[in-house]
C-alpha cells in the first residue's frame, strides 16, 4: 500500500493511494471544522488502508463489511450489521484493534448482562450468545486476514446459551385453523400467517419474499 496525502486547507483531506491490485485510488473528505480533525482523520485513514491492527475498531468494521457483505445473503448481513451497530460498536468504538484484550471483552459481557430491552427485561440467553458470536466472527476474520494474534473472545468464552430454557408451545392444526378463521377478512394478514404455518418458514424469511419467489404454474415458493 502506497499513500500520498495532502491537506486542502483546514476543512478537507485528499489522498491518492494504490490498493491491493495496484490501481490508483482517490479519497476526498470535506467538512472538518478544525485542522486537528483533518489530521486525526488522515492518521486513521492511513492506518486503516495499511491493514495495521493499530486501526480503530470502527475502521476495522468498515473493512470487515467490505470483505463479507458480498459473500452472504443481504438479509443475513443486515441482521449482522444491526447487531454490530447497536450492541458492539457503541462499546468498542475508539479502541484500537491491538488493544482489545480478553479483559475488555469481559467488561463488554458485563455491560450486556446488565442492559434491559425496550420492555425493561434482560436480554435472553440465546440473544446474548448471538451477540457474542458476531463479535467473535469479526475477530476470527482479523486473525485469518489481518494478522491478529488471537481472538480474545475465545479466551473469555461465550455468554448466553444455545437453547432457551423456556418451554415452547405449538398450536395444533385445529387451534391454528380456529385462529386463522378469525381474520379471513384481512387478506394480507391471513395469507402471511398461512405461509408461516403451512410452509414452516421464519418471520425474517417471510418478510424477505418478493413476487419473483412465487411460481403459481409450478406451485412452488422459493425461500
mmCIF file with all atom_site columns, C-alpha atoms in Angstrom:
data_model
loop_
_atom_site.group_PDB
_atom_site.id
_atom_site.type_symbol
_atom_site.label_atom_id
_atom_site.label_alt_id
_atom_site.label_comp_id
_atom_site.label_asym_id
_atom_site.label_entity_id
_atom_site.label_seq_id
_atom_site.pdbx_PDB_ins_code
_atom_site.Cartn_x
_atom_site.Cartn_y
_atom_site.Cartn_z
_atom_site.occupancy
_atom_site.B_iso_or_equiv
_atom_site.pdbx_formal_charge
_atom_site.auth_seq_id
_atom_site.auth_comp_id
_atom_site.auth_asym_id
_atom_site.auth_atom_id
_atom_site.pdbx_PDB_model_num
ATOM 1   C CA . UNK A 1 1   ? 0.000   0.000   0.000   1.00 0.00 ? 1   UNK A CA 1
ATOM 2   C CA . UNK A 1 2   ? 1.397   3.374   -1.055  1.00 0.00 ? 2   UNK A CA 1
ATOM 3   C CA . UNK A 1 3   ? -0.269  6.533   0.174   1.00 0.00 ? 3   UNK A CA 1
ATOM 4   C CA . UNK A 1 4   ? 0.381   10.154  -0.788  1.00 0.00 ? 4   UNK A CA 1
ATOM 5   C CA . UNK A 1 5   ? -1.714  12.731  1.033   1.00 0.00 ? 5   UNK A CA 1
ATOM 6   C CA . UNK A 1 6   ? -2.187  16.424  1.056   1.00 0.00 ? 6   UNK A CA 1
ATOM 7   C CA . UNK A 1 7   ? -4.377  18.728  3.091   1.00 0.00 ? 7   UNK A CA 1
ATOM 8   C CA . UNK A 1 8   ? -6.521  21.091  1.048   1.00 0.00 ? 8   UNK A CA 1
ATOM 9   C CA . UNK A 1 9   ? -6.963  23.697  3.774   1.00 0.00 ? 9   UNK A CA 1
ATOM 10  C CA . UNK A 1 10  ? -8.216  23.048  7.280   1.00 0.00 ? 10  UNK A CA 1
ATOM 11  C CA . UNK A 1 11  ? -11.572 21.673  6.133   1.00 0.00 ? 11  UNK A CA 1
ATOM 12  C CA . UNK A 1 12  ? -10.662 18.799  3.792   1.00 0.00 ? 12  UNK A CA 1
ATOM 13  C CA . UNK A 1 13  ? -8.399  15.797  3.278   1.00 0.00 ? 13  UNK A CA 1
ATOM 14  C CA . UNK A 1 14  ? -7.194  14.435  -0.074  1.00 0.00 ? 14  UNK A CA 1
ATOM 15  C CA . UNK A 1 15  ? -5.422  11.099  -0.505  1.00 0.00 ? 15  UNK A CA 1
ATOM 16  C CA . UNK A 1 16  ? -4.066  9.263   -3.564  1.00 0.00 ? 16  UNK A CA 1
ATOM 17  C CA . UNK A 1 17  ? -3.131  5.658   -2.893  1.00 0.00 ? 17  UNK A CA 1
ATOM 18  C CA . UNK A 1 18  ? -2.595  2.303   -4.592  1.00 0.00 ? 18  UNK A CA 1
ATOM 19  C CA . UNK A 1 19  ? -4.655  -0.605  -3.337  1.00 0.00 ? 19  UNK A CA 1
ATOM 20  C CA . UNK A 1 20  ? -4.041  -4.375  -3.411  1.00 0.00 ? 20  UNK A CA 1
ATOM 21  C CA . UNK A 1 21  ? -4.444  -4.666  -7.222  1.00 0.00 ? 21  UNK A CA 1
ATOM 22  C CA . UNK A 1 22  ? -2.107  -1.763  -7.992  1.00 0.00 ? 22  UNK A CA 1
ATOM 23  C CA . UNK A 1 23  ? -4.870  0.594   -9.031  1.00 0.00 ? 23  UNK A CA 1
ATOM 24  C CA . UNK A 1 24  ? -4.606  4.235   -8.040  1.00 0.00 ? 24  UNK A CA 1
ATOM 25  C CA . UNK A 1 25  ? -7.497  5.428   -5.910  1.00 0.00 ? 25  UNK A CA 1
ATOM 26  C CA . UNK A 1 26  ? -8.505  8.836   -4.647  1.00 0.00 ? 26  UNK A CA 1
ATOM 27  C CA . UNK A 1 27  ? -10.054 9.714   -1.319  1.00 0.00 ? 27  UNK A CA 1
ATOM 28  C CA . UNK A 1 28  ? -11.506 13.151  -0.673  1.00 0.00 ? 28  UNK A CA 1
ATOM 29  C CA . UNK A 1 29  ? -13.099 14.082  2.638   1.00 0.00 ? 29  UNK A CA 1
ATOM 30  C CA . UNK A 1 30  ? -14.521 17.526  3.380   1.00 0.00 ? 30  UNK A CA 1
ATOM 31  C CA . UNK A 1 31  ? -16.364 19.160  6.232   1.00 0.00 ? 31  UNK A CA 1
ATOM 32  C CA . UNK A 1 32  ? -13.780 19.195  9.027   1.00 0.00 ? 32  UNK A CA 1
ATOM 33  C CA . UNK A 1 33  ? -14.306 22.084  11.415  1.00 0.00 ? 33  UNK A CA 1
ATOM 34  C CA . UNK A 1 34  ? -10.686 22.192  12.577  1.00 0.00 ? 34  UNK A CA 1
ATOM 35  C CA . UNK A 1 35  ? -7.263  21.282  11.263  1.00 0.00 ? 35  UNK A CA 1
ATOM 36  C CA . UNK A 1 36  ? -6.888  18.835  14.164  1.00 0.00 ? 36  UNK A CA 1
ATOM 37  C CA . UNK A 1 37  ? -9.921  16.870  12.992  1.00 0.00 ? 37  UNK A CA 1
ATOM 38  C CA . UNK A 1 38  ? -8.478  16.646  9.462   1.00 0.00 ? 38  UNK A CA 1
ATOM 39  C CA . UNK A 1 39  ? -5.113  15.420  10.792  1.00 0.00 ? 39  UNK A CA 1
ATOM 40  C CA . UNK A 1 40  ? -6.809  12.805  13.008  1.00 0.00 ? 40  UNK A CA 1
ATOM 41  C CA . UNK A 1 41  ? -8.858  11.565  10.054  1.00 0.00 ? 41  UNK A CA 1
ATOM 42  C CA . UNK A 1 42  ? -5.717  11.382  7.901   1.00 0.00 ? 42  UNK A CA 1
ATOM 43  C CA . UNK A 1 43  ? -3.894  9.302   10.511  1.00 0.00 ? 43  UNK A CA 1
ATOM 44  C CA . UNK A 1 44  ? -6.799  6.890   10.978  1.00 0.00 ? 44  UNK A CA 1
ATOM 45  C CA . UNK A 1 45  ? -7.342  6.554   7.228   1.00 0.00 ? 45  UNK A CA 1
ATOM 46  C CA . UNK A 1 46  ? -3.689  5.755   6.620   1.00 0.00 ? 46  UNK A CA 1
ATOM 47  C CA . UNK A 1 47  ? -3.648  3.115   9.362   1.00 0.00 ? 47  UNK A CA 1
ATOM 48  C CA . UNK A 1 48  ? -6.889  1.591   8.098   1.00 0.00 ? 48  UNK A CA 1
ATOM 49  C CA . UNK A 1 49  ? -5.739  1.338   4.481   1.00 0.00 ? 49  UNK A CA 1
ATOM 50  C CA . UNK A 1 50  ? -2.468  -0.248  5.538   1.00 0.00 ? 50  UNK A CA 1
ATOM 51  C CA . UNK A 1 51  ? -4.354  -3.002  7.374   1.00 0.00 ? 51  UNK A CA 1
ATOM 52  C CA . UNK A 1 52  ? -2.453  -2.267  10.568  1.00 0.00 ? 52  UNK A CA 1
ATOM 53  C CA . UNK A 1 53  ? -4.029  -3.581  13.751  1.00 0.00 ? 53  UNK A CA 1
ATOM 54  C CA . UNK A 1 54  ? -3.466  -0.146  15.235  1.00 0.00 ? 54  UNK A CA 1
ATOM 55  C CA . UNK A 1 55  ? -6.610  0.876   13.347  1.00 0.00 ? 55  UNK A CA 1
ATOM 56  C CA . UNK A 1 56  ? -9.684  1.780   15.372  1.00 0.00 ? 56  UNK A CA 1
ATOM 57  C CA . UNK A 1 57  ? -12.357 -0.863  15.826  1.00 0.00 ? 57  UNK A CA 1
ATOM 58  C CA . UNK A 1 58  ? -14.902 1.187   13.857  1.00 0.00 ? 58  UNK A CA 1
ATOM 59  C CA . UNK A 1 59  ? -12.454 1.430   10.933  1.00 0.00 ? 59  UNK A CA 1
ATOM 60  C CA . UNK A 1 60  ? -11.913 -2.319  11.060  1.00 0.00 ? 60  UNK A CA 1
ATOM 61  C CA . UNK A 1 61  ? -15.678 -2.773  10.931  1.00 0.00 ? 61  UNK A CA 1
ATOM 62  C CA . UNK A 1 62  ? -15.768 -0.951  7.575   1.00 0.00 ? 62  UNK A CA 1
ATOM 63  C CA . UNK A 1 63  ? -13.054 -3.285  6.229   1.00 0.00 ? 63  UNK A CA 1
ATOM 64  C CA . UNK A 1 64  ? -14.879 -6.309  7.624   1.00 0.00 ? 64  UNK A CA 1
ATOM 65  C CA . UNK A 1 65  ? -18.109 -5.141  5.998   1.00 0.00 ? 65  UNK A CA 1
ATOM 66  C CA . UNK A 1 66  ? -16.425 -4.724  2.605   1.00 0.00 ? 66  UNK A CA 1
ATOM 67  C CA . UNK A 1 67  ? -14.886 -8.201  2.894   1.00 0.00 ? 67  UNK A CA 1
ATOM 68  C CA . UNK A 1 68  ? -18.028 -10.023 3.995   1.00 0.00 ? 68  UNK A CA 1
ATOM 69  C CA . UNK A 1 69  ? -21.068 -8.297  2.518   1.00 0.00 ? 69  UNK A CA 1
ATOM 70  C CA . UNK A 1 70  ? -20.686 -9.900  -0.914  1.00 0.00 ? 70  UNK A CA 1
ATOM 71  C CA . UNK A 1 71  ? -20.270 -13.424 0.446   1.00 0.00 ? 71  UNK A CA 1
ATOM 72  C CA . UNK A 1 72  ? -23.580 -13.813 2.320   1.00 0.00 ? 72  UNK A CA 1
ATOM 73  C CA . UNK A 1 73  ? -27.233 -13.055 1.656   1.00 0.00 ? 73  UNK A CA 1
ATOM 74  C CA . UNK A 1 74  ? -28.189 -9.410  2.044   1.00 0.00 ? 74  UNK A CA 1
ATOM 75  C CA . UNK A 1 75  ? -30.802 -10.162 4.706   1.00 0.00 ? 75  UNK A CA 1
ATOM 76  C CA . UNK A 1 76  ? -28.214 -12.117 6.695   1.00 0.00 ? 76  UNK A CA 1
ATOM 77  C CA . UNK A 1 77  ? -25.787 -9.201  6.514   1.00 0.00 ? 77  UNK A CA 1
ATOM 78  C CA . UNK A 1 78  ? -28.468 -6.694  7.537   1.00 0.00 ? 78  UNK A CA 1
ATOM 79  C CA . UNK A 1 79  ? -29.154 -8.755  10.670  1.00 0.00 ? 79  UNK A CA 1
ATOM 80  C CA . UNK A 1 80  ? -25.430 -8.916  11.458  1.00 0.00 ? 80  UNK A CA 1
ATOM 81  C CA . UNK A 1 81  ? -24.898 -5.210  10.830  1.00 0.00 ? 81  UNK A CA 1
ATOM 82  C CA . UNK A 1 82  ? -27.805 -4.157  13.023  1.00 0.00 ? 82  UNK A CA 1
ATOM 83  C CA . UNK A 1 83  ? -26.455 -6.235  15.896  1.00 0.00 ? 83  UNK A CA 1
ATOM 84  C CA . UNK A 1 84  ? -22.929 -4.894  15.408  1.00 0.00 ? 84  UNK A CA 1
ATOM 85  C CA . UNK A 1 85  ? -24.015 -1.254  15.199  1.00 0.00 ? 85  UNK A CA 1
ATOM 86  C CA . UNK A 1 86  ? -26.354 -1.374  18.183  1.00 0.00 ? 86  UNK A CA 1
ATOM 87  C CA . UNK A 1 87  ? -24.685 -3.857  20.561  1.00 0.00 ? 87  UNK A CA 1
ATOM 88  C CA . UNK A 1 88  ? -20.959 -3.885  19.684  1.00 0.00 ? 88  UNK A CA 1
ATOM 89  C CA . UNK A 1 89  ? -19.800 -0.611  18.130  1.00 0.00 ? 89  UNK A CA 1
ATOM 90  C CA . UNK A 1 90  ? -21.109 1.600   20.970  1.00 0.00 ? 90  UNK A CA 1
ATOM 91  C CA . UNK A 1 91  ? -18.747 -0.178  23.388  1.00 0.00 ? 91  UNK A CA 1
ATOM 92  C CA . UNK A 1 92  ? -15.637 -0.775  21.247  1.00 0.00 ? 92  UNK A CA 1
ATOM 93  C CA . UNK A 1 93  ? -15.562 2.429   19.163  1.00 0.00 ? 93  UNK A CA 1
ATOM 94  C CA . UNK A 1 94  ? -12.451 4.464   19.833  1.00 0.00 ? 94  UNK A CA 1
ATOM 95  C CA . UNK A 1 95  ? -10.406 1.375   20.780  1.00 0.00 ? 95  UNK A CA 1
ATOM 96  C CA . UNK A 1 96  ? -7.535  0.094   18.646  1.00 0.00 ? 96  UNK A CA 1
ATOM 97  C CA . UNK A 1 97  ? -7.861  -3.496  17.467  1.00 0.00 ? 97  UNK A CA 1
ATOM 98  C CA . UNK A 1 98  ? -4.484  -4.329  19.000  1.00 0.00 ? 98  UNK A CA 1
ATOM 99  C CA . UNK A 1 99  ? -5.668  -3.053  22.406  1.00 0.00 ? 99  UNK A CA 1
ATOM 100 C CA . UNK A 1 100 ? -8.821  -5.158  22.707  1.00 0.00 ? 100 UNK A CA 1
ATOM 101 C CA . UNK A 1 101 ? -7.757  -7.862  25.134  1.00 0.00 ? 101 UNK A CA 1
ATOM 102 C CA . UNK A 1 102 ? -9.861  -10.611 26.778  1.00 0.00 ? 102 UNK A CA 1
ATOM 103 C CA . UNK A 1 103 ? -10.408 -8.428  29.848  1.00 0.00 ? 103 UNK A CA 1
ATOM 104 C CA . UNK A 1 104 ? -12.016 -5.759  27.625  1.00 0.00 ? 104 UNK A CA 1
ATOM 105 C CA . UNK A 1 105 ? -14.360 -8.333  26.098  1.00 0.00 ? 105 UNK A CA 1
ATOM 106 C CA . UNK A 1 106 ? -15.223 -9.499  29.626  1.00 0.00 ? 106 UNK A CA 1
ATOM 107 C CA . UNK A 1 107 ? -16.189 -5.946  30.596  1.00 0.00 ? 107 UNK A CA 1
ATOM 108 C CA . UNK A 1 108 ? -18.401 -5.818  27.497  1.00 0.00 ? 108 UNK A CA 1
ATOM 109 C CA . UNK A 1 109 ? -20.052 -9.054  28.642  1.00 0.00 ? 109 UNK A CA 1
ATOM 110 C CA . UNK A 1 110 ? -20.862 -7.439  31.978  1.00 0.00 ? 110 UNK A CA 1
ATOM 111 C CA . UNK A 1 111 ? -22.407 -4.452  30.210  1.00 0.00 ? 111 UNK A CA 1
ATOM 112 C CA . UNK A 1 112 ? -24.625 -6.721  28.088  1.00 0.00 ? 112 UNK A CA 1
ATOM 113 C CA . UNK A 1 113 ? -25.725 -8.705  31.132  1.00 0.00 ? 113 UNK A CA 1
ATOM 114 C CA . UNK A 1 114 ? -26.980 -5.504  32.767  1.00 0.00 ? 114 UNK A CA 1
ATOM 115 C CA . UNK A 1 115 ? -28.752 -3.984  29.756  1.00 0.00 ? 115 UNK A CA 1
ATOM 116 C CA . UNK A 1 116 ? -32.538 -4.101  29.547  1.00 0.00 ? 116 UNK A CA 1
ATOM 117 C CA . UNK A 1 117 ? -34.569 -4.240  26.351  1.00 0.00 ? 117 UNK A CA 1
ATOM 118 C CA . UNK A 1 118 ? -37.470 -1.932  25.441  1.00 0.00 ? 118 UNK A CA 1
ATOM 119 C CA . UNK A 1 119 ? -39.772 -3.951  27.706  1.00 0.00 ? 119 UNK A CA 1
ATOM 120 C CA . UNK A 1 120 ? -37.477 -3.496  30.685  1.00 0.00 ? 120 UNK A CA 1
ATOM 121 C CA . UNK A 1 121 ? -36.283 -7.104  30.616  1.00 0.00 ? 121 UNK A CA 1
ATOM 122 C CA . UNK A 1 122 ? -32.761 -8.508  30.458  1.00 0.00 ? 122 UNK A CA 1
ATOM 123 C CA . UNK A 1 123 ? -31.611 -9.948  27.143  1.00 0.00 ? 123 UNK A CA 1
ATOM 124 C CA . UNK A 1 124 ? -32.449 -13.613 26.696  1.00 0.00 ? 124 UNK A CA 1
ATOM 125 C CA . UNK A 1 125 ? -29.528 -16.064 26.914  1.00 0.00 ? 125 UNK A CA 1
ATOM 126 C CA . UNK A 1 126 ? -29.952 -17.102 23.272  1.00 0.00 ? 126 UNK A CA 1
ATOM 127 C CA . UNK A 1 127 ? -29.754 -13.450 22.168  1.00 0.00 ? 127 UNK A CA 1
ATOM 128 C CA . UNK A 1 128 ? -26.645 -12.830 24.278  1.00 0.00 ? 128 UNK A CA 1
ATOM 129 C CA . UNK A 1 129 ? -24.999 -15.818 22.623  1.00 0.00 ? 129 UNK A CA 1
ATOM 130 C CA . UNK A 1 130 ? -25.813 -14.402 19.181  1.00 0.00 ? 130 UNK A CA 1
ATOM 131 C CA . UNK A 1 131 ? -24.325 -11.001 20.037  1.00 0.00 ? 131 UNK A CA 1
ATOM 132 C CA . UNK A 1 132 ? -21.127 -12.604 21.336  1.00 0.00 ? 132 UNK A CA 1
ATOM 133 C CA . UNK A 1 133 ? -20.927 -14.767 18.200  1.00 0.00 ? 133 UNK A CA 1
ATOM 134 C CA . UNK A 1 134 ? -20.999 -11.673 15.989  1.00 0.00 ? 134 UNK A CA 1
ATOM 135 C CA . UNK A 1 135 ? -18.008 -10.135 17.773  1.00 0.00 ? 135 UNK A CA 1
ATOM 136 C CA . UNK A 1 136 ? -16.161 -13.434 17.690  1.00 0.00 ? 136 UNK A CA 1
ATOM 137 C CA . UNK A 1 137 ? -16.725 -13.672 13.909  1.00 0.00 ? 137 UNK A CA 1
ATOM 138 C CA . UNK A 1 138 ? -15.185 -10.239 13.478  1.00 0.00 ? 138 UNK A CA 1
ATOM 139 C CA . UNK A 1 139 ? -12.088 -11.208 15.438  1.00 0.00 ? 139 UNK A CA 1
ATOM 140 C CA . UNK A 1 140 ? -11.792 -14.556 13.641  1.00 0.00 ? 140 UNK A CA 1
ATOM 141 C CA . UNK A 1 141 ? -11.748 -12.621 10.376  1.00 0.00 ? 141 UNK A CA 1
ATOM 142 C CA . UNK A 1 142 ? -8.995  -10.351 11.727  1.00 0.00 ? 142 UNK A CA 1
ATOM 143 C CA . UNK A 1 143 ? -6.946  -13.395 12.764  1.00 0.00 ? 143 UNK A CA 1
ATOM 144 C CA . UNK A 1 144 ? -7.313  -15.011 9.343   1.00 0.00 ? 144 UNK A CA 1
ATOM 145 C CA . UNK A 1 145 ? -6.769  -11.994 7.108   1.00 0.00 ? 145 UNK A CA 1
ATOM 146 C CA . UNK A 1 146 ? -5.195  -9.145  9.099   1.00 0.00 ? 146 UNK A CA 1
ATOM 147 C CA . UNK A 1 147 ? -2.655  -10.859 11.321  1.00 0.00 ? 147 UNK A CA 1
ATOM 148 C CA . UNK A 1 148 ? -4.382  -10.580 14.682  1.00 0.00 ? 148 UNK A CA 1
ATOM 149 C CA . UNK A 1 149 ? -2.536  -12.937 17.030  1.00 0.00 ? 149 UNK A CA 1
ATOM 150 C CA . UNK A 1 150 ? -5.599  -14.372 18.754  1.00 0.00 ? 150 UNK A CA 1
ATOM 151 C CA . UNK A 1 151 ? -9.330  -13.978 19.074  1.00 0.00 ? 151 UNK A CA 1
ATOM 152 C CA . UNK A 1 152 ? -9.930  -12.542 22.581  1.00 0.00 ? 152 UNK A CA 1
ATOM 153 C CA . UNK A 1 153 ? -13.466 -13.961 22.554  1.00 0.00 ? 153 UNK A CA 1
ATOM 154 C CA . UNK A 1 154 ? -12.053 -17.488 22.598  1.00 0.00 ? 154 UNK A CA 1
ATOM 155 C CA . UNK A 1 155 ? -10.180 -16.695 25.802  1.00 0.00 ? 155 UNK A CA 1
ATOM 156 C CA . UNK A 1 156 ? -13.170 -15.234 27.621  1.00 0.00 ? 156 UNK A CA 1
ATOM 157 C CA . UNK A 1 157 ? -15.613 -17.875 26.416  1.00 0.00 ? 157 UNK A CA 1
ATOM 158 C CA . UNK A 1 158 ? -19.125 -17.084 25.292  1.00 0.00 ? 158 UNK A CA 1
ATOM 159 C CA . UNK A 1 159 ? -22.084 -15.837 27.259  1.00 0.00 ? 159 UNK A CA 1
ATOM 160 C CA . UNK A 1 160 ? -25.680 -16.944 26.908  1.00 0.00 ? 160 UNK A CA 1
ATOM 161 C CA . UNK A 1 161 ? -26.999 -20.325 25.847  1.00 0.00 ? 161 UNK A CA 1
ATOM 162 C CA . UNK A 1 162 ? -27.533 -22.240 22.637  1.00 0.00 ? 162 UNK A CA 1
ATOM 163 C CA . UNK A 1 163 ? -31.122 -23.013 23.544  1.00 0.00 ? 163 UNK A CA 1
ATOM 164 C CA . UNK A 1 164 ? -33.660 -21.262 25.716  1.00 0.00 ? 164 UNK A CA 1
ATOM 165 C CA . UNK A 1 165 ? -34.917 -22.879 28.919  1.00 0.00 ? 165 UNK A CA 1
ATOM 166 C CA . UNK A 1 166 ? -38.361 -21.512 28.185  1.00 0.00 ? 166 UNK A CA 1
ATOM 167 C CA . UNK A 1 167 ? -40.967 -24.040 27.159  1.00 0.00 ? 167 UNK A CA 1
ATOM 168 C CA . UNK A 1 168 ? -42.047 -23.648 23.533  1.00 0.00 ? 168 UNK A CA 1
ATOM 169 C CA . UNK A 1 169 ? -45.739 -24.112 22.839  1.00 0.00 ? 169 UNK A CA 1
ATOM 170 C CA . UNK A 1 170 ? -47.089 -25.279 19.491  1.00 0.00 ? 170 UNK A CA 1
ATOM 171 C CA . UNK A 1 171 ? -50.561 -24.941 18.045  1.00 0.00 ? 171 UNK A CA 1
ATOM 172 C CA . UNK A 1 172 ? -52.393 -27.995 16.835  1.00 0.00 ? 172 UNK A CA 1
ATOM 173 C CA . UNK A 1 173 ? -53.896 -27.872 13.369  1.00 0.00 ? 173 UNK A CA 1
ATOM 174 C CA . UNK A 1 174 ? -57.362 -27.310 14.877  1.00 0.00 ? 174 UNK A CA 1
ATOM 175 C CA . UNK A 1 175 ? -56.098 -24.435 17.052  1.00 0.00 ? 175 UNK A CA 1
ATOM 176 C CA . UNK A 1 176 ? -54.416 -22.739 14.108  1.00 0.00 ? 176 UNK A CA 1
ATOM 177 C CA . UNK A 1 177 ? -57.463 -23.068 11.857  1.00 0.00 ? 177 UNK A CA 1
ATOM 178 C CA . UNK A 1 178 ? -59.647 -21.501 14.559  1.00 0.00 ? 178 UNK A CA 1
ATOM 179 C CA . UNK A 1 179 ? -57.168 -18.623 14.823  1.00 0.00 ? 179 UNK A CA 1
ATOM 180 C CA . UNK A 1 180 ? -56.954 -18.148 11.028  1.00 0.00 ? 180 UNK A CA 1
ATOM 181 C CA . UNK A 1 181 ? -60.724 -18.121 10.658  1.00 0.00 ? 181 UNK A CA 1
ATOM 182 C CA . UNK A 1 182 ? -60.932 -15.024 12.874  1.00 0.00 ? 182 UNK A CA 1
ATOM 183 C CA . UNK A 1 183 ? -59.159 -12.716 10.408  1.00 0.00 ? 183 UNK A CA 1
ATOM 184 C CA . UNK A 1 184 ? -60.005 -14.051 6.950   1.00 0.00 ? 184 UNK A CA 1
ATOM 185 C CA . UNK A 1 185 ? -61.434 -10.599 6.254   1.00 0.00 ? 185 UNK A CA 1
ATOM 186 C CA . UNK A 1 186 ? -57.858 -9.216  6.335   1.00 0.00 ? 186 UNK A CA 1
ATOM 187 C CA . UNK A 1 187 ? -56.156 -10.846 3.308   1.00 0.00 ? 187 UNK A CA 1
ATOM 188 C CA . UNK A 1 188 ? -52.620 -9.552  3.905   1.00 0.00 ? 188 UNK A CA 1
ATOM 189 C CA . UNK A 1 189 ? -52.514 -10.873 7.474   1.00 0.00 ? 189 UNK A CA 1
ATOM 190 C CA . UNK A 1 190 ? -54.366 -14.060 6.609   1.00 0.00 ? 190 UNK A CA 1
ATOM 191 C CA . UNK A 1 191 ? -52.020 -15.100 3.782   1.00 0.00 ? 191 UNK A CA 1
ATOM 192 C CA . UNK A 1 192 ? -48.945 -14.124 5.785   1.00 0.00 ? 192 UNK A CA 1
ATOM 193 C CA . UNK A 1 193 ? -49.945 -16.496 8.601   1.00 0.00 ? 193 UNK A CA 1
ATOM 194 C CA . UNK A 1 194 ? -50.961 -19.187 6.102   1.00 0.00 ? 194 UNK A CA 1
ATOM 195 C CA . UNK A 1 195 ? -47.455 -19.130 4.620   1.00 0.00 ? 195 UNK A CA 1
ATOM 196 C CA . UNK A 1 196 ? -45.815 -19.085 8.043   1.00 0.00 ? 196 UNK A CA 1
ATOM 197 C CA . UNK A 1 197 ? -47.860 -22.001 9.356   1.00 0.00 ? 197 UNK A CA 1
ATOM 198 C CA . UNK A 1 198 ? -48.034 -24.318 6.364   1.00 0.00 ? 198 UNK A CA 1
ATOM 199 C CA . UNK A 1 199 ? -44.526 -23.683 4.981   1.00 0.00 ? 199 UNK A CA 1
ATOM 200 C CA . UNK A 1 200 ? -42.797 -23.601 8.359   1.00 0.00 ? 200 UNK A CA 1
ATOM 201 C CA . UNK A 1 201 ? -40.633 -20.617 7.458   1.00 0.00 ? 201 UNK A CA 1
ATOM 202 C CA . UNK A 1 202 ? -39.322 -17.951 9.827   1.00 0.00 ? 202 UNK A CA 1
ATOM 203 C CA . UNK A 1 203 ? -40.613 -14.415 10.119  1.00 0.00 ? 203 UNK A CA 1
ATOM 204 C CA . UNK A 1 204 ? -37.484 -12.916 8.539   1.00 0.00 ? 204 UNK A CA 1
ATOM 205 C CA . UNK A 1 205 ? -37.768 -15.298 5.586   1.00 0.00 ? 205 UNK A CA 1
ATOM 206 C CA . UNK A 1 206 ? -41.401 -14.288 5.094   1.00 0.00 ? 206 UNK A CA 1
ATOM 207 C CA . UNK A 1 207 ? -40.574 -10.582 5.129   1.00 0.00 ? 207 UNK A CA 1
ATOM 208 C CA . UNK A 1 208 ? -37.814 -11.124 2.550   1.00 0.00 ? 208 UNK A CA 1
ATOM 209 C CA . UNK A 1 209 ? -40.143 -12.733 -0.006  1.00 0.00 ? 209 UNK A CA 1
ATOM 210 C CA . UNK A 1 210 ? -40.768 -10.947 -3.298  1.00 0.00 ? 210 UNK A CA 1
ATOM 211 C CA . UNK A 1 211 ? -43.183 -11.531 -6.166  1.00 0.00 ? 211 UNK A CA 1
ATOM 212 C CA . UNK A 1 212 ? -40.494 -13.393 -8.134  1.00 0.00 ? 212 UNK A CA 1
ATOM 213 C CA . UNK A 1 213 ? -40.271 -16.039 -5.387  1.00 0.00 ? 213 UNK A CA 1
ATOM 214 C CA . UNK A 1 214 ? -43.752 -17.332 -6.270  1.00 0.00 ? 214 UNK A CA 1
ATOM 215 C CA . UNK A 1 215 ? -44.329 -19.625 -9.255  1.00 0.00 ? 215 UNK A CA 1
ATOM 216 C CA . UNK A 1 216 ? -48.075 -20.226 -9.476  1.00 0.00 ? 216 UNK A CA 1
ATOM 217 C CA . UNK A 1 217 ? -47.735 -22.516 -12.512 1.00 0.00 ? 217 UNK A CA 1
ATOM 218 C CA . UNK A 1 218 ? -45.337 -24.905 -10.781 1.00 0.00 ? 218 UNK A CA 1
ATOM 219 C CA . UNK A 1 219 ? -46.982 -24.192 -7.411  1.00 0.00 ? 219 UNK A CA 1
ATOM 220 C CA . UNK A 1 220 ? -43.636 -23.517 -5.775  1.00 0.00 ? 220 UNK A CA 1
ATOM 221 C CA . UNK A 1 221 ? -42.290 -20.935 -3.334  1.00 0.00 ? 221 UNK A CA 1
ATOM 222 C CA . UNK A 1 222 ? -38.543 -20.245 -3.288  1.00 0.00 ? 222 UNK A CA 1
ATOM 223 C CA . UNK A 1 223 ? -37.079 -19.294 0.085   1.00 0.00 ? 223 UNK A CA 1
#
